[in-house]
GROMACS .gro file of C-alpha atoms in nm:
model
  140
    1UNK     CA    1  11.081   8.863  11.483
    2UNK     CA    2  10.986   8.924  11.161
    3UNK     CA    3  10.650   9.044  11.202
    4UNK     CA    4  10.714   9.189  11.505
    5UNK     CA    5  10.965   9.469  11.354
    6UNK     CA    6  10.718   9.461  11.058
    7UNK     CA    7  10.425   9.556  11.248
    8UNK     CA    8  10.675   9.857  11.441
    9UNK     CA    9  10.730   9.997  11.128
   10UNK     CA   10  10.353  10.008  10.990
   11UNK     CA   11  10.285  10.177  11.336
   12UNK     CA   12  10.538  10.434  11.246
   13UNK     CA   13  10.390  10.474  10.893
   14UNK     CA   14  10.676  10.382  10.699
   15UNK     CA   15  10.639  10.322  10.343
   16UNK     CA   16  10.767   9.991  10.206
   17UNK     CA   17  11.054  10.205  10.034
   18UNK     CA   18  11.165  10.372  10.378
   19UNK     CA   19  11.119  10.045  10.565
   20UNK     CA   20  11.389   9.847  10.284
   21UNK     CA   21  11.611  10.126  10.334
   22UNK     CA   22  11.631  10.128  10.710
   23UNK     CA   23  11.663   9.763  10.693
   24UNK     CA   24  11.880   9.762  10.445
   25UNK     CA   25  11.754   9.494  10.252
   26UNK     CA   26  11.978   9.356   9.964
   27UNK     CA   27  11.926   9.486   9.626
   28UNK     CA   28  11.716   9.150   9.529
   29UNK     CA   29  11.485   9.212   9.726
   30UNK     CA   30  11.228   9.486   9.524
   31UNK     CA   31  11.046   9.705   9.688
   32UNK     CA   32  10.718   9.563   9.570
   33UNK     CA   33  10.782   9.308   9.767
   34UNK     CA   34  10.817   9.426  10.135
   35UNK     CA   35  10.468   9.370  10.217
   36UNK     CA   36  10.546   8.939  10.202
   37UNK     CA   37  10.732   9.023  10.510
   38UNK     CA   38  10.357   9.127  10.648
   39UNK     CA   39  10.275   8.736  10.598
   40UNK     CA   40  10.434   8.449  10.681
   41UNK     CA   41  10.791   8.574  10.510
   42UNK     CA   42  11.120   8.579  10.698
   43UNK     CA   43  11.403   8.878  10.671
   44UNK     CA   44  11.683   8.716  10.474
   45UNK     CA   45  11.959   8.611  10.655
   46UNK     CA   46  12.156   8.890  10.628
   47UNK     CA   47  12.404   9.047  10.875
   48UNK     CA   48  12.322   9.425  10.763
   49UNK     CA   49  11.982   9.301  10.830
   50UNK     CA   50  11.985   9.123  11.153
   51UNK     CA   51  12.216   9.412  11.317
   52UNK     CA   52  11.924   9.669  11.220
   53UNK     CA   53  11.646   9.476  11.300
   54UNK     CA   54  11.843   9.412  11.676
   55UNK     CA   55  11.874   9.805  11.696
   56UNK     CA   56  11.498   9.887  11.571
   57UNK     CA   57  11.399   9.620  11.876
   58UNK     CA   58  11.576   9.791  12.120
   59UNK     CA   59  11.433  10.128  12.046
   60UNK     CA   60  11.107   9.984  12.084
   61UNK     CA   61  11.179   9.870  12.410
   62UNK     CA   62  11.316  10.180  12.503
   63UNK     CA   63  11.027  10.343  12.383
   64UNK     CA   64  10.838  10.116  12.577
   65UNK     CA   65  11.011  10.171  12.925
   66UNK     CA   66  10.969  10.558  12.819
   67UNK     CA   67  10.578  10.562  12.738
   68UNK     CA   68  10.467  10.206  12.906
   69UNK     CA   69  10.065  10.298  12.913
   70UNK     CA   70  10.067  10.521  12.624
   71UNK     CA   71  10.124  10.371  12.260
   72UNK     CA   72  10.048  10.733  12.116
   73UNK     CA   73  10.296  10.881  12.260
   74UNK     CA   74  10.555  10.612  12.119
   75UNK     CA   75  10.471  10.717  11.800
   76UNK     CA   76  10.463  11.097  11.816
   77UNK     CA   77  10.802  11.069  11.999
   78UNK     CA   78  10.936  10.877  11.679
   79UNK     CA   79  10.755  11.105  11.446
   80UNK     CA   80  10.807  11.430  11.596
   81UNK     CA   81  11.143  11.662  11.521
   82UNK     CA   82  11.386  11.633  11.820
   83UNK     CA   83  11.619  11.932  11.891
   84UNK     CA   84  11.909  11.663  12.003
   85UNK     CA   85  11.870  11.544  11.613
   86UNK     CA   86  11.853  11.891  11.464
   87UNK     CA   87  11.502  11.940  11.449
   88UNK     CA   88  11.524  11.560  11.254
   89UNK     CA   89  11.228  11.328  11.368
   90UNK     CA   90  11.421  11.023  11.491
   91UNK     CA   91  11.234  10.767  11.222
   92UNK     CA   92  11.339  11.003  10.960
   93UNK     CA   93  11.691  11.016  11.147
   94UNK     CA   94  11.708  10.666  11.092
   95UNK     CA   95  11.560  10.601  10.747
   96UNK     CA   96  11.822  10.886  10.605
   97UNK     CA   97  12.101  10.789  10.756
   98UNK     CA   98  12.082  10.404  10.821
   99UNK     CA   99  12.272  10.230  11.071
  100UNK     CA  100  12.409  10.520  11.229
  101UNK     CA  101  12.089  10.746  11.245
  102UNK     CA  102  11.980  10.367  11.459
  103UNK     CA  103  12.252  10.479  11.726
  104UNK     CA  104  12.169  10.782  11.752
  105UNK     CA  105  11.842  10.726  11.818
  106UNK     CA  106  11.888  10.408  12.078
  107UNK     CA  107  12.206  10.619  12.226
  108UNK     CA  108  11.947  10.918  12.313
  109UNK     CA  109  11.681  10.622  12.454
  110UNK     CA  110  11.886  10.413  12.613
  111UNK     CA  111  12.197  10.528  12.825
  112UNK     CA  112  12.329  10.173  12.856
  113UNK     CA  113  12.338  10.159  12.517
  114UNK     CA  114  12.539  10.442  12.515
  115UNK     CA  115  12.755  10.383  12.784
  116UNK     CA  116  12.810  10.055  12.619
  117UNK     CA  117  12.937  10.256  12.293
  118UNK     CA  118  13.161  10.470  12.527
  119UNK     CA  119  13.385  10.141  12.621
  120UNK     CA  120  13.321  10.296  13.000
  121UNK     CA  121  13.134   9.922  13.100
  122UNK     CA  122  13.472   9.746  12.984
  123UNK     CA  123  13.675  10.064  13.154
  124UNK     CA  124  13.463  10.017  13.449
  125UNK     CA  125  13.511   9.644  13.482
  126UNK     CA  126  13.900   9.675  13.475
  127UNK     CA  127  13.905   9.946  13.771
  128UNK     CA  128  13.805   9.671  13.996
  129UNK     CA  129  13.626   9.982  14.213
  130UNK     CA  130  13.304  10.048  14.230
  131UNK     CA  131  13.340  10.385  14.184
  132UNK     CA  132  13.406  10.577  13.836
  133UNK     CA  133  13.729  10.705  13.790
  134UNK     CA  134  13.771  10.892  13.508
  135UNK     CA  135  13.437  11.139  13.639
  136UNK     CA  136  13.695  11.336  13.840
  137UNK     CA  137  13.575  11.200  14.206
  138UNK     CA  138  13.847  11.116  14.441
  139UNK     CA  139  13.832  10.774  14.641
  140UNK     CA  140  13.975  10.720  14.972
   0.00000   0.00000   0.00000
């Protein structure tokens, strides 16, 4: 998983500053020494950590269901300003404001995600119907 997320974050050109502070790797860790994670070094075992790099793999998938043929396209989406963010490229959206610049992004990806976040699944679940009722529709 490691190198996985690693090798997202080179594609995105993050520098080894950005990428400790969107993982928000503990304050031992310099940031001379991101590029071990490039080798055969794990994340630490952090929960900050493993929360981020859980939200930075979802986004990539998302961006994978989005642009499936077209790797280019991933990374102009994440480098490009987005008018939903203020004009904010999502990957700087994330590095600036951490965890919740993450779901923000993955909210605007993936609507699950989102409706997840909403408590509507758990909402949804309890109804017992299979049709919403809180979106104003009446059911016989």
């Amino acid at each position: 998983m490691t190198r996985r997320t690693m090798d997202l974050l080179d594609d995105w050109g993050l520098a080894a500053s950005d990428v400790a502070r969107i993982l928000e790797l503990p304050q031992s860790i310099k940031t001379r020494h991101v590029g071990r994670f490039r080798d055969d070094e794990p994340f630490p075992d952090d929960p900050r950590v493993n929360r981020r790099v859980a939200y930075l793999s979802r986004i990539q998938e998302a961006l994978l269901t989005y642009f499936p043929r077209n790797p280019e396209m991933r990374r102009l989406w994440i480098r490009r300003g987005n008018k939903r963010f203020g004009k904010r490229a999502p990957v700087a959206l994330m590095v600036e404001d951490g965890e919740s610049g993450m779901i923000s992004v993955l909210s605007h990806l993936d609507c699950t995600f989102a409706w997840d976040l909403t408590g509507s699944k758990a909402e949804y679940g309890r109804s017992g119907s299979t049709a919403p009722q809180s979106a104003g529709i009446d059911t016989p």
